[in-house]
XYZ file of C-alpha atoms in Angstrom:
388
model
C 0.000 0.000 0.000
C 2.838 2.407 0.889
C 4.602 2.024 -2.511
C 1.264 2.672 -4.244
C 0.719 5.845 -2.199
C 4.228 7.049 -3.042
C 3.590 6.449 -6.732
C 0.189 8.107 -6.406
C 1.546 11.366 -4.991
C 4.602 11.293 -7.265
C 2.350 11.290 -10.339
C -0.356 13.476 -8.790
C -1.370 16.386 -11.057
C -1.135 19.201 -8.522
C -1.990 21.950 -11.016
C -5.274 20.232 -11.942
C -6.133 19.661 -8.282
C -5.404 23.209 -7.133
C -7.400 24.796 -9.976
C -10.331 22.455 -9.230
C -10.119 23.242 -5.495
C -9.759 26.994 -6.108
C -12.895 27.022 -8.277
C -14.855 25.094 -5.633
C -13.769 27.455 -2.832
C -14.402 30.531 -4.961
C -17.849 29.140 -5.757
C -18.477 28.633 -2.035
C -17.707 32.307 -1.331
C -19.903 33.486 -4.209
C -22.772 31.221 -3.153
C -22.751 32.911 0.266
C -22.673 36.366 -1.299
C -25.320 35.597 -3.950
C -27.764 33.652 -1.767
C -27.922 35.517 1.547
C -30.631 37.944 0.411
C -32.571 35.216 -1.400
C -32.544 32.955 1.676
C -33.875 35.699 3.970
C -36.356 37.447 1.657
C -37.898 34.378 0.016
C -37.701 31.685 2.690
C -37.092 33.484 5.986
C -33.969 31.382 6.524
C -30.600 32.400 7.930
C -28.392 34.341 5.471
C -25.810 31.530 5.415
C -28.332 28.717 4.764
C -27.205 27.883 1.207
C -23.578 28.507 2.182
C -23.895 25.907 4.944
C -25.520 23.401 2.609
C -22.788 23.876 0.012
C -20.083 23.389 2.669
C -21.600 19.976 3.368
C -21.751 19.244 -0.359
C -18.097 20.196 -0.746
C -17.130 18.127 2.310
C -18.611 15.120 0.482
C -17.274 16.084 -2.943
C -13.568 16.282 -2.085
C -13.369 12.713 -0.654
C -15.253 11.535 -3.766
C -12.590 13.254 -5.875
C -9.786 11.361 -4.101
C -11.707 8.071 -4.234
C -12.103 8.375 -8.001
C -8.478 9.493 -8.345
C -7.371 6.284 -6.552
C -9.632 3.961 -8.558
C -7.882 2.721 -11.762
C -9.838 3.958 -14.782
C -9.178 0.745 -16.738
C -11.769 -1.063 -14.598
C -14.563 0.998 -16.178
C -14.393 -1.036 -19.400
C -15.081 -4.323 -17.596
C -18.432 -5.825 -18.512
C -19.620 -5.916 -14.898
C -18.734 -2.263 -14.313
C -20.482 -1.111 -17.500
C -23.590 -3.138 -16.648
C -23.611 -1.756 -13.095
C -23.235 1.862 -14.284
C -26.042 1.452 -16.833
C -28.300 -0.224 -14.245
C -27.832 2.608 -11.720
C -28.246 5.303 -14.379
C -31.446 3.903 -15.907
C -32.947 3.055 -12.520
C -32.547 6.675 -11.405
C -33.683 8.122 -14.761
C -36.868 6.037 -14.613
C -37.547 6.598 -10.902
C -37.380 10.384 -11.276
C -40.554 10.269 -13.396
C -42.463 8.582 -10.567
C -41.039 10.084 -7.391
C -39.177 13.100 -8.763
C -39.592 16.685 -7.608
C -39.032 20.024 -9.317
C -35.738 21.889 -9.225
C -35.055 25.598 -9.480
C -35.634 25.506 -13.238
C -39.067 23.903 -12.916
C -38.014 20.528 -14.318
C -38.986 17.288 -12.587
C -35.341 16.297 -12.343
C -34.684 15.533 -8.695
C -35.151 12.541 -6.386
C -35.516 13.424 -2.708
C -33.581 11.009 -0.468
C -34.441 12.501 2.928
C -30.924 13.757 3.646
C -30.687 15.512 0.271
C -31.615 15.491 -3.405
C -30.021 13.687 -6.324
C -30.242 14.680 -10.004
C -30.003 11.587 -12.258
C -29.140 13.563 -15.405
C -25.897 14.749 -13.751
C -24.907 11.134 -13.131
C -25.860 10.222 -16.718
C -23.271 12.626 -18.167
C -20.359 10.814 -16.530
C -21.818 7.340 -17.118
C -22.181 8.065 -20.845
C -18.504 9.086 -21.023
C -17.320 5.934 -19.221
C -19.696 3.599 -21.093
C -18.923 4.992 -24.553
C -15.179 4.978 -23.779
C -15.396 1.323 -22.691
C -17.460 0.222 -25.698
C -15.338 1.998 -28.301
C -12.079 0.894 -26.639
C -13.169 -2.703 -27.127
C -14.049 -1.946 -30.746
C -10.606 -0.337 -31.167
C -8.835 -3.362 -29.645
C -10.640 -5.961 -31.754
C -10.259 -3.960 -34.975
C -13.965 -3.233 -35.538
C -13.898 0.481 -34.705
C -14.558 1.514 -38.305
C -17.048 -1.297 -38.991
C -20.251 0.409 -37.993
C -22.378 -2.651 -38.661
C -20.650 -4.452 -35.794
C -21.624 -3.615 -32.189
C -22.777 -0.064 -32.942
C -26.323 -0.846 -31.835
C -25.924 -0.969 -28.000
C -24.381 2.509 -27.522
C -26.944 4.122 -29.835
C -29.824 2.366 -28.072
C -28.469 3.522 -24.704
C -28.103 7.089 -25.984
C -31.641 7.054 -27.420
C -33.278 6.027 -24.135
C -31.128 8.420 -22.094
C -32.096 11.232 -24.494
C -35.822 10.461 -24.228
C -35.849 9.955 -20.448
C -34.022 13.226 -19.723
C -36.083 15.207 -22.246
C -39.215 13.868 -20.538
C -37.991 15.613 -17.387
C -37.956 18.748 -19.569
C -34.224 18.980 -18.812
C -33.209 20.326 -22.226
C -29.826 21.647 -21.116
C -28.409 18.342 -19.888
C -29.850 16.555 -22.935
C -27.871 18.907 -25.180
C -24.714 18.393 -23.129
C -24.966 14.587 -23.162
C -25.500 14.504 -26.938
C -22.385 16.619 -27.616
C -20.346 14.729 -25.008
C -21.152 11.386 -26.674
C -19.990 12.777 -30.025
C -16.798 14.118 -28.404
C -15.933 10.713 -26.946
C -16.409 9.054 -30.339
C -14.298 11.742 -32.038
C -11.441 10.914 -29.624
C -11.668 7.161 -30.249
C -9.362 7.187 -33.274
C -12.192 6.457 -35.678
C -11.702 7.434 -39.321
C -13.426 10.634 -40.446
C -15.675 8.800 -42.919
C -16.856 6.351 -40.253
C -17.184 9.187 -37.727
C -19.401 11.143 -40.115
C -21.641 8.121 -40.603
C -21.829 7.517 -36.858
C -22.679 11.161 -36.154
C -25.394 10.823 -38.798
C -26.756 7.790 -36.961
C -26.693 9.722 -33.677
C -28.588 12.505 -35.465
C -31.214 9.944 -36.490
C -31.406 8.667 -32.893
C -31.903 12.224 -31.593
C -34.550 12.885 -34.279
C -36.387 9.714 -33.257
C -36.207 10.871 -29.650
C -37.638 14.260 -30.579
C -40.449 12.584 -32.514
C -41.232 10.389 -29.520
C -41.322 13.499 -27.351
C -43.522 15.324 -29.896
C -46.261 12.734 -29.428
C -46.154 13.506 -25.709
C -46.137 17.258 -26.264
C -49.243 17.886 -24.154
C -47.270 17.011 -21.033
C -43.800 18.148 -22.150
C -44.342 21.427 -24.010
C -45.491 23.540 -21.094
C -46.329 27.273 -21.092
C -43.131 27.818 -19.110
C -40.977 26.256 -21.848
C -42.785 28.141 -24.618
C -42.399 31.342 -22.621
C -38.660 30.803 -22.313
C -38.371 30.405 -26.078
C -40.293 33.625 -26.638
C -38.133 35.418 -24.060
C -35.007 34.132 -25.813
C -36.046 35.897 -29.033
C -36.658 39.222 -27.284
C -36.406 39.141 -23.471
C -37.316 42.824 -23.085
C -40.799 42.140 -24.500
C -41.320 39.728 -21.593
C -39.300 41.460 -18.885
C -42.078 41.117 -16.307
C -42.505 37.342 -16.702
C -40.449 34.852 -18.736
C -37.732 37.359 -19.627
C -37.442 38.670 -16.063
C -34.392 36.590 -15.149
C -32.500 37.322 -18.371
C -33.157 41.080 -18.248
C -32.075 41.335 -14.606
C -29.030 39.255 -15.441
C -28.126 41.835 -18.095
C -28.547 44.613 -15.534
C -26.259 42.803 -13.085
C -23.598 42.259 -15.760
C -23.797 45.845 -16.974
C -23.572 47.239 -13.438
C -20.282 45.506 -12.679
C -18.071 47.107 -15.293
C -14.381 46.231 -15.134
C -13.806 45.935 -11.367
C -17.345 45.402 -10.053
C -19.235 46.941 -7.138
C -17.287 44.946 -4.580
C -17.802 41.518 -3.012
C -21.202 41.408 -1.318
C -22.428 44.661 -2.892
C -24.731 43.283 -5.584
C -28.140 44.937 -5.832
C -29.758 42.413 -8.190
C -29.514 39.539 -5.716
C -31.994 41.257 -3.378
C -35.210 40.072 -4.985
C -34.530 41.165 -8.568
C -32.609 38.180 -9.961
C -34.370 34.844 -9.227
C -32.194 32.022 -7.849
C -28.979 34.084 -8.090
C -26.896 31.306 -6.493
C -27.685 28.658 -9.137
C -27.524 29.038 -12.920
C -27.200 32.861 -12.857
C -24.362 33.051 -10.361
C -22.003 34.399 -13.041
C -24.212 37.503 -13.316
C -23.594 38.167 -9.600
C -19.875 37.573 -10.087
C -19.919 40.109 -12.932
C -21.807 42.642 -10.794
C -19.651 42.285 -7.685
C -16.211 41.490 -9.134
C -16.590 42.874 -12.640
C -14.987 41.608 -15.833
C -11.850 40.718 -13.880
C -13.761 38.274 -11.674
C -15.506 36.729 -14.683
C -12.179 36.231 -16.487
C -10.653 34.552 -13.432
C -13.477 31.986 -13.367
C -13.337 31.441 -17.125
C -9.547 30.991 -17.019
C -9.935 28.311 -14.332
C -12.584 26.431 -16.301
C -10.611 26.834 -19.537
C -7.523 25.396 -17.802
C -9.435 22.232 -16.840
C -10.858 21.826 -20.355
C -7.417 22.412 -21.921
C -5.803 20.044 -19.428
C -8.235 17.298 -20.401
C -7.514 17.822 -24.091
C -3.740 17.775 -23.486
C -4.053 14.538 -21.507
C -6.099 13.017 -24.331
C -3.502 14.023 -26.925
C -0.551 12.718 -24.918
C -1.630 9.106 -24.350
C -1.589 6.056 -26.590
C -4.325 4.322 -24.571
C -7.648 4.802 -26.415
C -9.725 4.457 -23.243
C -7.661 7.121 -21.435
C -7.935 9.369 -24.471
C -11.709 9.055 -24.700
C -12.292 9.514 -20.962
C -10.101 12.636 -20.859
C -11.813 14.098 -23.932
C -15.259 13.244 -22.571
C -14.720 14.794 -19.140
C -13.186 17.968 -20.582
C -16.163 18.211 -22.965
C -18.586 17.955 -20.013
C -16.939 20.971 -18.380
C -16.680 22.869 -21.673
C -20.199 22.277 -22.971
C -21.806 22.806 -19.559
C -20.004 26.134 -19.202
C -21.145 27.156 -22.692
C -24.784 26.184 -22.036
C -24.811 28.030 -18.694
C -23.221 31.236 -20.007
C -25.070 31.022 -23.332
C -28.420 30.963 -21.514
C -27.407 33.848 -19.243
C -26.246 35.984 -22.189
C -29.202 35.094 -24.429
C -27.057 33.273 -27.014
C -29.158 30.124 -26.546
C -32.506 29.567 -24.774
C -32.285 29.480 -20.984
C -32.116 25.865 -19.771
C -31.235 26.042 -16.074
C -27.808 24.353 -16.224
C -25.363 25.091 -13.400
C -21.937 26.685 -13.857
C -19.382 23.922 -13.084
C -17.897 24.080 -9.557
C -19.355 27.565 -8.943
C -23.159 27.228 -8.759
C -25.004 25.870 -5.737
C -25.936 22.208 -6.076
C -25.043 18.985 -4.287
C -25.321 16.498 -7.138
C -23.518 18.852 -9.505
C -20.458 19.457 -7.304
C -20.184 15.812 -6.216
C -20.529 14.321 -9.707
C -18.212 16.900 -11.278
C -15.688 16.212 -8.501
C -15.942 12.503 -9.309
C -15.349 13.334 -12.988
C -12.259 15.423 -12.166
C -11.055 12.589 -9.925
C -11.324 10.187 -12.868
C -9.483 12.708 -15.044
C -6.791 12.900 -12.342
C -6.426 9.111 -12.432
C -6.007 9.215 -16.209
C -3.497 12.067 -15.883
C -1.427 10.069 -13.380
C -1.468 7.054 -15.692
C -0.240 9.177 -18.604
C 2.528 10.665 -16.429
C 3.551 7.189 -15.235
C 3.448 5.976 -18.850
C 5.914 8.685 -19.868
C 8.364 7.910 -17.026
C 8.667 4.329 -18.297
C 9.688 5.456 -21.808
């Protein structure tokens, strides 16, 4: 055990860990600043209520990070592990439709466990990365990677049902992320461009079939809230008193901050103007209080993790390590884009959290697990290089 620990800390990626930890701690500070008015004015709770909850979440997330960093990533391609991950994922995705509750975005996306809530779609993002990496590694090893008529069915079937189940929650944001993440993992598999194009086409067909299936259930899925968000996306100022209220007040917060911001804790929009300022619109509060400088610091941290994942993927000869690294970095990258895109009005608002910064137990724990897995891959790549 001692030699393993020595090797573990010798190959430990300290830069990745410290950036991850810095983002989590910065998020903790901003959650306290953004949520204190919301907790008091809307719920009559103590100002540090959400701060206290996030401290507990972070206290669970960091051990999960180290657990995943210790666990060898090669085990994820074992048949038993893939079957177990799929069983847990689908069980939760199905259960949420029967015993699920609404989140801040209005989606029925949460399962209440008594001591806390769990969001199955967050778990699905990481499971899809690990499952697709395992499946396509096996195809790479047996020489059938570019033979799409062999073993391409199972991953597409899995993706189809995941797509439908999450869209039925009306969780559009995570559905978008999972679709792009699956494509990113395949792109990193070493597949030829011609075969990749065909496979992406097949995924497009799967997504279209999922959308058609959802269309026939439109009476329950296409709610006035979702239609209102689409209308507000086109011109939020026409709907500034209802569906565009959050976007417009987000713009005001961003515009008020300028270069240096109003100062930590001095946001005006968080006091009843900007709904749920500690969740998917926390970047607007960062912009208001810390200005463009604060925003750039957060973006640089997230960009570092995405770039680190890509560099790890490019520096290994192991196809599974390459796909896992590319998949995890794409989760962080696409989730950041969807969060900021909704806040800025580039894409419709979907209620996706900003990685490591927004309030949310499932989000911080699952993303910490993902970074732990990326750390394990990084250590393997570093160890691989020392043997050369």
